[in-house]
Amino acid sequence: MAENRPVPGYAELHCLSNFSFLRGASHPEELALMAAKLGYAAIAVTDECSLAGMVRAHLAAKEGGIPLIVGSEIKLYDGPKLVLLATDRAAYGRLSGLITTGRRAAEKGSYQLGLEDLDNGLEGCLALLIPESQKTRRSSSSAAANSEKGDSKKTSDLFFARWLKERFPERAWIVFERHLDARDADALKRLEGLSAQSGLPLVAAGDVHMHLRARQPLQDTLTAIRLGLKVAEVGFHLFPNAERHLRSRSRLARLYPRALMEETLAVAALCKFSLDELRYEYPEEIVPAGKTPAEHLKHLVAIGLDRRFPGGAPQKVRVLIERELQLIAELCYEPYFLTVYDVVRFARERDILCQGRGSAANSAVCYCLGITEVDPARMEMLFERFISKERNEPPDIDVDFEHERREEVIQYIYEKYGRDRAAI
């Protein structure tokens, strides 16, 4: 009698949402919640050269109680398709930087990345190789545009596997994705041979494009729109079936070798990064040498207080300022206030009209810094409407600049911090 073994665990490592424009047919939150419902150990959202849907996926994954793996699918113009996964905070930064590099190197809506962009191995990231035999006849718009810029010379999967193993030691896998193609068995045999020759382990993945099978008609329609054709004219560019949805673990267990499913858990276990680790990080050059941000902010507020109240500030205002500075220090928001102050200072020195507005008007500190013009001596301030511990995020300081000279302010920010650190 055959042993009745339990269904193995599974983590989906290759999954596109509708943030892969005109490719994915489900929202990131739909994918995360469905993966949780199916009992997956984790789910990776890996939109093409993008992290745009990650926040939505993160919130839904927390709601569903499933770990989210942060990653991205990349098609190299002179190489294979890869899925890159971030294992920690530093790796997330490097992956973000790679995506920025690729997007800045091409026209809007596309990207361009090559083998040289990954020559340093992207420390902390895992790399999953999608071999040529696993690619569909249907390619993404970005990948199609990139392929025209690449070398027309055909390079083997073995070359890329060995290249990847050298640059991602102990951090690279070969992916087997099964979608009930007649060639699945042959593909698996080829990949097993490729694994043996290259030394890279095999892992299962789904190339997921939708959370439910019922989204296939929508996915077909998206493909037709992307190609500028009618659905009836798209032909082989459409997926031959609806297998690129999140499938049950029992169904996956009938399709994939057990070892390949278990390997997904090993990969997922290495990916410990969460968006919860991210915090606002502000420039250091806004603080003079030898001073802490808290000391510098307190100094500027004191100067502003004397300027605003040359005859002496009322006790009410001084109490407000002390209370605000105490909470700002407790939440470590001094660099944020100093960054905004620096921009406003630049504008006022050049007679560029500017005005802070919104909830910042409830801050006596903002008034002393010249960001807002609401006198706390004449108004009842509600500072908690501006900053609160419970919200646990920096407040909004909205500043309007006269539109004729706003570009001067934008260029000042670019010149001060560099285009690699500033963006609209």
Short mmCIF file of C-alpha atoms in Angstrom, two decimals:
data_model
loop_
_atom_site.label_atom_id
_atom_site.label_comp_id
_atom_site.label_asym_id
_atom_site.label_seq_id
_atom_site.Cartn_x
_atom_site.Cartn_y
_atom_site.Cartn_z
CA MET A 1 0.00 0.00 0.00
CA ALA A 2 1.43 3.39 -1.01
CA GLU A 3 2.52 5.70 1.78
CA ASN A 4 0.02 8.52 2.32
CA ARG A 5 2.45 11.40 2.64
CA PRO A 6 1.16 14.88 3.57
CA VAL A 7 1.03 17.53 0.88
CA PRO A 8 4.33 19.44 0.93
CA GLY A 9 4.50 23.11 1.75
CA TYR A 10 4.94 25.62 -1.05
CA ALA A 11 6.03 29.22 -1.52
CA GLU A 12 5.24 30.97 -4.81
CA LEU A 13 8.44 32.64 -6.03
CA HIS A 14 7.39 34.15 -9.39
CA CYS A 15 4.21 36.17 -9.45
CA LEU A 16 3.12 39.18 -11.53
CA SER A 17 0.37 41.60 -10.56
CA ASN A 18 -1.41 44.24 -12.61
CA PHE A 19 1.54 46.52 -11.83
CA SER A 20 3.29 44.60 -14.61
CA PHE A 21 1.38 46.74 -17.07
CA LEU A 22 -0.93 44.78 -19.40
CA ARG A 23 0.54 41.47 -18.19
CA GLY A 24 -0.78 40.63 -14.73
CA ALA A 25 -4.56 40.32 -14.37
CA SER A 26 -4.89 40.56 -10.58
CA HIS A 27 -4.20 43.19 -7.94
CA PRO A 28 -1.24 42.55 -5.59
CA GLU A 29 -3.62 42.34 -2.63
CA GLU A 30 -5.73 39.71 -4.40
CA LEU A 31 -2.65 37.58 -4.96
CA ALA A 32 -1.44 37.89 -1.36
CA LEU A 33 -4.83 37.07 0.17
CA MET A 34 -5.42 34.12 -2.15
CA ALA A 35 -1.97 32.69 -1.38
CA ALA A 36 -2.79 32.92 2.32
CA LYS A 37 -6.15 31.22 1.73
CA LEU A 38 -4.43 28.36 -0.13
CA GLY A 39 -2.05 27.81 2.76
CA TYR A 40 1.15 28.87 0.98
CA ALA A 41 4.21 29.33 3.19
CA ALA A 42 5.01 32.65 1.46
CA ILE A 43 4.39 34.55 -1.75
CA ALA A 44 6.81 36.64 -3.80
CA VAL A 45 5.40 39.53 -5.81
CA THR A 46 7.88 39.96 -8.65
CA ASP A 47 6.54 42.55 -11.08
CA GLU A 48 8.65 43.28 -14.14
CA CYS A 49 11.44 45.74 -13.26
CA SER A 50 9.19 47.32 -10.66
CA LEU A 51 8.33 47.39 -6.97
CA ALA A 52 5.23 49.52 -7.54
CA GLY A 53 2.68 47.07 -6.13
CA MET A 54 4.72 46.08 -3.10
CA VAL A 55 3.01 48.30 -0.52
CA ARG A 56 -0.44 46.96 -1.39
CA ALA A 57 0.89 43.41 -1.34
CA HIS A 58 2.58 44.04 2.01
CA LEU A 59 -0.59 45.32 3.68
CA ALA A 60 -2.67 42.44 2.31
CA ALA A 61 -0.04 39.87 3.31
CA LYS A 62 -0.10 41.22 6.86
CA GLU A 63 -3.88 40.98 6.86
CA GLY A 64 -3.74 37.40 5.59
CA GLY A 65 -0.89 36.39 7.87
CA ILE A 66 1.42 35.25 5.08
CA PRO A 67 5.08 36.26 4.63
CA LEU A 68 5.67 38.47 1.58
CA ILE A 69 8.88 38.13 -0.42
CA VAL A 70 9.97 41.30 -2.20
CA GLY A 71 11.32 40.73 -5.69
CA SER A 72 11.27 41.64 -9.37
CA GLU A 73 11.36 39.92 -12.74
CA ILE A 74 14.11 41.23 -15.03
CA LYS A 75 14.70 40.40 -18.71
CA LEU A 76 18.30 41.17 -19.60
CA TYR A 77 18.69 42.53 -23.12
CA ASP A 78 21.77 40.34 -23.66
CA GLY A 79 20.84 37.49 -21.37
CA PRO A 80 18.07 35.47 -19.79
CA LYS A 81 15.01 36.31 -17.76
CA LEU A 82 15.70 36.35 -14.02
CA VAL A 83 13.68 36.69 -10.86
CA LEU A 84 15.59 38.59 -8.17
CA LEU A 85 14.52 38.34 -4.53
CA ALA A 86 15.64 40.54 -1.61
CA THR A 87 16.77 38.73 1.55
CA ASP A 88 17.32 41.77 3.80
CA ARG A 89 17.13 45.56 4.01
CA ALA A 90 20.45 46.12 2.23
CA ALA A 91 19.47 43.74 -0.58
CA TYR A 92 16.18 45.60 -1.00
CA GLY A 93 18.17 48.80 -1.48
CA ARG A 94 20.38 47.18 -4.12
CA LEU A 95 17.39 45.75 -5.95
CA SER A 96 15.70 49.16 -5.90
CA GLY A 97 18.90 50.71 -7.26
CA LEU A 98 19.09 48.15 -10.08
CA ILE A 99 15.49 48.89 -11.09
CA THR A 100 16.21 52.62 -11.05
CA THR A 101 19.30 52.07 -13.23
CA GLY A 102 17.29 50.06 -15.74
CA ARG A 103 14.42 52.53 -15.93
CA ARG A 104 16.71 55.55 -16.29
CA ALA A 105 18.59 53.84 -19.15
CA ALA A 106 15.50 53.57 -21.38
CA GLU A 107 12.47 55.48 -22.53
CA LYS A 108 9.53 55.87 -20.17
CA GLY A 109 7.60 52.64 -19.85
CA SER A 110 10.57 50.43 -20.67
CA TYR A 111 13.94 49.51 -19.17
CA GLN A 112 17.37 48.32 -20.22
CA LEU A 113 19.55 46.04 -18.11
CA GLY A 114 22.33 43.76 -19.24
CA LEU A 115 24.76 41.20 -17.87
CA GLU A 116 27.18 43.95 -16.87
CA ASP A 117 24.58 45.43 -14.52
CA LEU A 118 24.67 42.20 -12.48
CA ASP A 119 28.40 41.58 -12.72
CA ASN A 120 28.85 42.48 -9.05
CA GLY A 121 26.36 39.81 -7.98
CA LEU A 122 23.85 42.14 -6.29
CA GLU A 123 24.88 41.14 -2.78
CA GLY A 124 22.09 39.84 -0.59
CA CYS A 125 19.74 39.10 -3.48
CA LEU A 126 18.76 35.64 -4.69
CA ALA A 127 18.63 34.94 -8.42
CA LEU A 128 16.23 32.53 -10.11
CA LEU A 129 17.07 31.66 -13.70
CA ILE A 130 14.17 31.20 -16.14
CA PRO A 131 15.85 29.09 -18.85
CA GLU A 132 15.08 29.53 -22.53
CA SER A 133 13.13 26.27 -22.53
CA GLN A 134 10.79 27.74 -19.90
CA LYS A 135 10.00 30.92 -21.79
CA THR A 136 6.67 31.26 -23.52
CA ARG A 137 6.13 32.39 -27.07
CA ARG A 138 4.49 35.42 -25.56
CA SER A 139 6.95 38.06 -24.35
CA SER A 140 6.44 41.29 -22.44
CA SER A 141 6.56 44.64 -24.18
CA SER A 142 9.59 45.73 -22.17
CA ALA A 143 11.44 42.51 -22.81
CA ALA A 144 10.66 42.67 -26.53
CA ALA A 145 12.03 46.20 -26.69
CA ASN A 146 15.14 45.17 -24.78
CA SER A 147 15.87 42.16 -26.96
CA GLU A 148 16.33 44.39 -29.98
CA LYS A 149 19.27 46.06 -28.24
CA GLY A 150 20.99 42.83 -27.31
CA ASP A 151 23.57 40.71 -29.06
CA SER A 152 21.89 38.54 -31.70
CA LYS A 153 24.30 35.71 -30.85
CA LYS A 154 22.53 32.82 -29.14
CA THR A 155 24.11 31.94 -25.81
CA SER A 156 23.24 28.69 -24.09
CA ASP A 157 21.34 28.17 -20.86
CA LEU A 158 24.43 26.42 -19.52
CA PHE A 159 26.55 29.53 -20.07
CA PHE A 160 24.05 31.69 -18.19
CA ALA A 161 23.65 29.15 -15.40
CA ARG A 162 27.41 29.01 -14.84
CA TRP A 163 27.66 32.79 -15.13
CA LEU A 164 24.96 33.13 -12.49
CA LYS A 165 26.53 30.56 -10.18
CA GLU A 166 29.82 32.46 -10.24
CA ARG A 167 28.22 35.81 -9.40
CA PHE A 168 25.50 34.57 -7.03
CA PRO A 169 27.34 31.80 -5.12
CA GLU A 170 24.88 29.75 -3.04
CA ARG A 171 22.23 32.32 -4.04
CA ALA A 172 21.06 31.06 -7.45
CA TRP A 173 18.53 28.50 -8.66
CA ILE A 174 17.12 27.18 -11.94
CA VAL A 175 13.33 27.48 -12.17
CA PHE A 176 10.96 24.82 -13.45
CA GLU A 177 7.47 26.19 -14.20
CA ARG A 178 4.83 23.67 -15.24
CA HIS A 179 1.68 24.73 -17.06
CA LEU A 180 0.46 21.44 -18.59
CA ASP A 181 2.37 21.86 -21.80
CA ALA A 182 2.93 18.72 -23.84
CA ARG A 183 6.66 19.32 -23.48
CA ASP A 184 6.69 19.54 -19.66
CA ALA A 185 8.33 16.15 -19.12
CA ASP A 186 11.06 16.88 -21.67
CA ALA A 187 11.61 20.34 -20.17
CA LEU A 188 12.09 18.87 -16.71
CA LYS A 189 14.64 16.36 -18.01
CA ARG A 190 16.55 19.15 -19.76
CA LEU A 191 16.55 21.28 -16.63
CA GLU A 192 17.69 18.37 -14.48
CA GLY A 193 20.61 17.98 -16.88
CA LEU A 194 21.29 21.71 -16.76
CA SER A 195 21.24 21.57 -12.97
CA ALA A 196 23.74 18.70 -12.91
CA GLN A 197 26.09 20.44 -15.33
CA SER A 198 25.96 23.88 -13.73
CA GLY A 199 25.68 22.96 -10.06
CA LEU A 200 22.59 25.12 -9.55
CA PRO A 201 19.65 23.50 -7.74
CA LEU A 202 16.18 23.28 -9.27
CA VAL A 203 13.16 24.99 -7.71
CA ALA A 204 9.47 25.10 -8.63
CA ALA A 205 7.59 28.31 -9.51
CA GLY A 206 4.34 29.22 -11.21
CA ASP A 207 4.87 32.29 -13.42
CA VAL A 208 1.61 33.42 -11.86
CA HIS A 209 -0.35 36.15 -13.68
CA MET A 210 -3.68 35.99 -11.82
CA HIS A 211 -5.07 34.87 -8.50
CA LEU A 212 -8.02 32.96 -10.00
CA ARG A 213 -8.41 30.84 -13.13
CA ALA A 214 -11.48 32.94 -13.97
CA ARG A 215 -9.25 35.92 -14.75
CA GLN A 216 -7.90 34.25 -17.91
CA PRO A 217 -10.29 36.11 -20.29
CA LEU A 218 -9.12 39.39 -18.75
CA GLN A 219 -5.49 38.32 -19.11
CA ASP A 220 -6.12 37.51 -22.79
CA THR A 221 -7.70 40.91 -23.28
CA LEU A 222 -4.73 42.65 -21.65
CA THR A 223 -2.39 40.80 -23.99
CA ALA A 224 -4.40 41.89 -27.01
CA ILE A 225 -4.41 45.52 -25.85
CA ARG A 226 -0.67 45.43 -25.31
CA LEU A 227 -0.10 44.09 -28.82
CA GLY A 228 -2.68 46.39 -30.42
CA LEU A 229 -4.70 43.49 -31.80
CA LYS A 230 -8.14 42.00 -31.42
CA VAL A 231 -8.30 39.01 -29.08
CA ALA A 232 -9.18 36.76 -32.02
CA GLU A 233 -6.01 37.92 -33.82
CA VAL A 234 -3.50 37.40 -31.01
CA GLY A 235 -3.02 33.68 -31.68
CA PHE A 236 0.06 32.09 -30.11
CA HIS A 237 0.83 35.21 -28.09
CA LEU A 238 -1.93 34.12 -25.72
CA PHE A 239 -1.25 31.57 -23.02
CA PRO A 240 -2.58 28.18 -24.20
CA ASN A 241 -4.48 27.60 -20.94
CA ALA A 242 -5.33 29.19 -17.59
CA GLU A 243 -2.65 27.44 -15.54
CA ARG A 244 -0.88 30.66 -14.55
CA HIS A 245 -3.10 31.19 -11.55
CA LEU A 246 -2.47 30.42 -7.88
CA ARG A 247 -3.11 26.68 -7.69
CA SER A 248 -3.88 24.58 -4.62
CA ARG A 249 -0.99 22.81 -2.92
CA SER A 250 -2.58 19.43 -3.59
CA ARG A 251 -2.74 20.22 -7.29
CA LEU A 252 0.85 21.47 -7.29
CA ALA A 253 1.92 18.27 -5.55
CA ARG A 254 0.52 16.29 -8.50
CA LEU A 255 2.44 18.46 -10.98
CA TYR A 256 5.86 19.00 -9.41
CA PRO A 257 8.43 16.66 -7.91
CA ARG A 258 8.25 16.90 -4.12
CA ALA A 259 11.86 18.03 -3.85
CA LEU A 260 11.19 21.06 -6.08
CA MET A 261 8.26 22.14 -3.93
CA GLU A 262 10.29 21.74 -0.77
CA GLU A 263 13.08 23.79 -2.31
CA THR A 264 10.68 26.75 -2.55
CA LEU A 265 10.53 26.69 1.26
CA ALA A 266 14.33 26.81 1.48
CA VAL A 267 14.40 29.84 -0.81
CA ALA A 268 11.60 31.57 1.09
CA ALA A 269 13.36 30.97 4.42
CA LEU A 270 16.31 33.07 3.21
CA CYS A 271 14.07 36.07 2.43
CA LYS A 272 13.60 37.77 5.79
CA PHE A 273 13.10 41.35 4.61
CA SER A 274 9.84 43.15 5.37
CA LEU A 275 8.69 46.61 4.34
CA ASP A 276 8.07 47.20 8.05
CA GLU A 277 11.85 47.70 8.35
CA LEU A 278 11.79 50.81 6.18
CA ARG A 279 12.01 54.23 7.78
CA TYR A 280 12.39 57.71 6.41
CA GLU A 281 16.08 58.55 6.06
CA TYR A 282 17.00 62.20 5.70
CA PRO A 283 20.20 63.91 4.50
CA GLU A 284 23.05 64.39 6.96
CA GLU A 285 24.42 67.53 5.30
CA ILE A 286 21.61 69.65 6.71
CA VAL A 287 23.27 69.53 10.15
CA PRO A 288 26.49 71.52 10.82
CA ALA A 289 29.56 69.53 11.86
CA GLY A 290 29.78 68.97 15.58
CA LYS A 291 26.04 69.34 16.20
CA THR A 292 23.25 66.79 16.50
CA PRO A 293 19.99 67.27 14.58
CA ALA A 294 18.22 67.96 17.89
CA GLU A 295 20.73 70.65 18.87
CA HIS A 296 20.58 72.33 15.47
CA LEU A 297 16.77 72.33 15.35
CA LYS A 298 16.56 73.78 18.86
CA HIS A 299 19.05 76.49 17.88
CA LEU A 300 17.07 77.45 14.75
CA VAL A 301 13.79 77.49 16.67
CA ALA A 302 15.34 79.79 19.30
CA ILE A 303 16.50 82.20 16.59
CA GLY A 304 13.07 82.10 14.97
CA LEU A 305 11.35 82.65 18.31
CA ASP A 306 13.31 85.88 18.89
CA ARG A 307 12.53 87.01 15.35
CA ARG A 308 8.83 86.28 15.65
CA PHE A 309 8.52 87.82 19.13
CA PRO A 310 11.15 90.60 19.42
CA GLY A 311 9.54 91.79 22.64
CA GLY A 312 9.65 88.32 24.16
CA ALA A 313 7.50 85.26 23.50
CA PRO A 314 4.45 84.63 25.68
CA GLN A 315 4.73 81.78 28.18
CA LYS A 316 1.99 79.93 26.31
CA VAL A 317 4.14 79.83 23.17
CA ARG A 318 7.27 78.72 25.02
CA VAL A 319 5.36 75.85 26.61
CA LEU A 320 4.03 74.82 23.20
CA ILE A 321 7.51 74.84 21.68
CA GLU A 322 9.05 72.80 24.50
CA ARG A 323 6.28 70.23 24.22
CA GLU A 324 6.64 70.02 20.43
CA LEU A 325 10.44 69.72 20.55
CA GLN A 326 10.15 66.98 23.15
CA LEU A 327 7.80 64.92 20.97
CA ILE A 328 9.86 65.59 17.82
CA ALA A 329 12.97 64.35 19.65
CA GLU A 330 11.14 61.30 20.98
CA LEU A 331 10.12 60.34 17.43
CA CYS A 332 13.49 61.35 15.89
CA TYR A 333 11.87 63.69 13.35
CA GLU A 334 14.40 66.53 13.65
CA PRO A 335 16.05 65.77 10.24
CA TYR A 336 12.63 65.99 8.58
CA PHE A 337 11.95 69.48 9.96
CA LEU A 338 15.48 70.58 9.08
CA THR A 339 15.12 69.31 5.49
CA VAL A 340 11.90 71.30 4.96
CA TYR A 341 13.39 74.35 6.70
CA ASP A 342 16.38 74.28 4.33
CA VAL A 343 14.15 74.36 1.24
CA VAL A 344 11.99 77.17 2.65
CA ARG A 345 15.12 79.12 3.66
CA PHE A 346 16.44 78.89 0.10
CA ALA A 347 13.15 80.18 -1.33
CA ARG A 348 12.86 83.10 1.09
CA GLU A 349 16.47 84.17 0.55
CA ARG A 350 15.68 84.51 -3.17
CA ASP A 351 12.30 86.19 -2.65
CA ILE A 352 10.43 83.17 -3.99
CA LEU A 353 6.95 83.28 -2.51
CA CYS A 354 6.19 80.18 -0.42
CA GLN A 355 3.73 79.22 2.27
CA GLY A 356 3.27 76.17 4.47
CA ARG A 357 -0.31 74.99 4.84
CA GLY A 358 -2.49 72.21 6.15
CA SER A 359 -2.01 70.56 9.52
CA ALA A 360 1.50 72.08 9.83
CA ALA A 361 -0.28 75.32 10.76
CA ASN A 362 -0.87 73.69 14.16
CA SER A 363 2.87 73.69 14.91
CA ALA A 364 4.62 76.47 16.83
CA VAL A 365 7.96 75.00 15.71
CA CYS A 366 6.97 75.41 12.06
CA TYR A 367 5.97 79.01 12.80
CA CYS A 368 9.36 79.76 14.36
CA LEU A 369 11.15 78.15 11.42
CA GLY A 370 9.27 80.38 8.99
CA ILE A 371 7.46 77.48 7.35
CA THR A 372 3.97 78.63 8.36
CA GLU A 373 2.43 81.99 9.31
CA VAL A 374 -0.16 81.04 11.95
CA ASP A 375 0.75 82.87 15.17
CA PRO A 376 0.44 80.45 18.12
CA ALA A 377 0.03 83.41 20.50
CA ARG A 378 -3.23 84.36 18.78
CA MET A 379 -4.62 80.91 17.93
CA GLU A 380 -5.46 77.74 19.80
CA MET A 381 -3.05 75.17 18.33
CA LEU A 382 -3.86 71.46 18.13
CA PHE A 383 -0.39 69.98 17.67
CA GLU A 384 -1.71 66.40 17.88
CA ARG A 385 -3.50 67.00 14.59
CA PHE A 386 -0.05 67.49 13.08
CA ILE A 387 2.03 64.85 14.91
CA SER A 388 1.01 61.97 17.12
CA LYS A 389 2.84 58.98 18.56
CA GLU A 390 0.03 56.66 17.61
CA ARG A 391 0.35 57.39 13.90
CA ASN A 392 4.08 56.54 14.04
CA GLU A 393 4.97 58.29 10.79
CA PRO A 394 6.40 61.71 9.92
CA PRO A 395 3.80 64.46 9.56
CA ASP A 396 2.88 66.16 6.30
CA ILE A 397 4.41 69.59 5.84
CA ASP A 398 2.88 70.92 2.63
CA VAL A 399 4.60 73.99 1.19
CA ASP A 400 3.34 75.90 -1.86
CA PHE A 401 5.81 77.82 -4.05
CA GLU A 402 4.90 80.41 -6.66
CA HIS A 403 4.56 78.46 -9.87
CA GLU A 404 6.65 80.83 -11.99
CA ARG A 405 9.74 80.13 -9.87
CA ARG A 406 9.04 76.65 -8.55
CA GLU A 407 11.61 75.22 -10.96
CA GLU A 408 14.34 77.17 -9.14
CA VAL A 409 13.47 75.34 -5.95
CA ILE A 410 13.43 71.97 -7.72
CA GLN A 411 16.85 72.60 -9.24
CA TYR A 412 18.23 73.67 -5.85
CA ILE A 413 17.18 70.31 -4.39
CA TYR A 414 18.75 68.40 -7.29
CA GLU A 415 22.00 70.38 -7.02
CA LYS A 416 22.20 70.02 -3.25
CA TYR A 417 21.44 66.32 -2.97
CA GLY A 418 22.20 64.94 -6.45
CA ARG A 419 19.82 63.27 -8.87
CA ASP A 420 20.59 59.87 -7.39
CA ARG A 421 19.09 61.00 -4.07
CA ALA A 422 16.25 63.31 -5.15
CA ALA A 423 13.20 62.72 -7.32
CA ILE A 424 9.76 64.08 -8.03
#
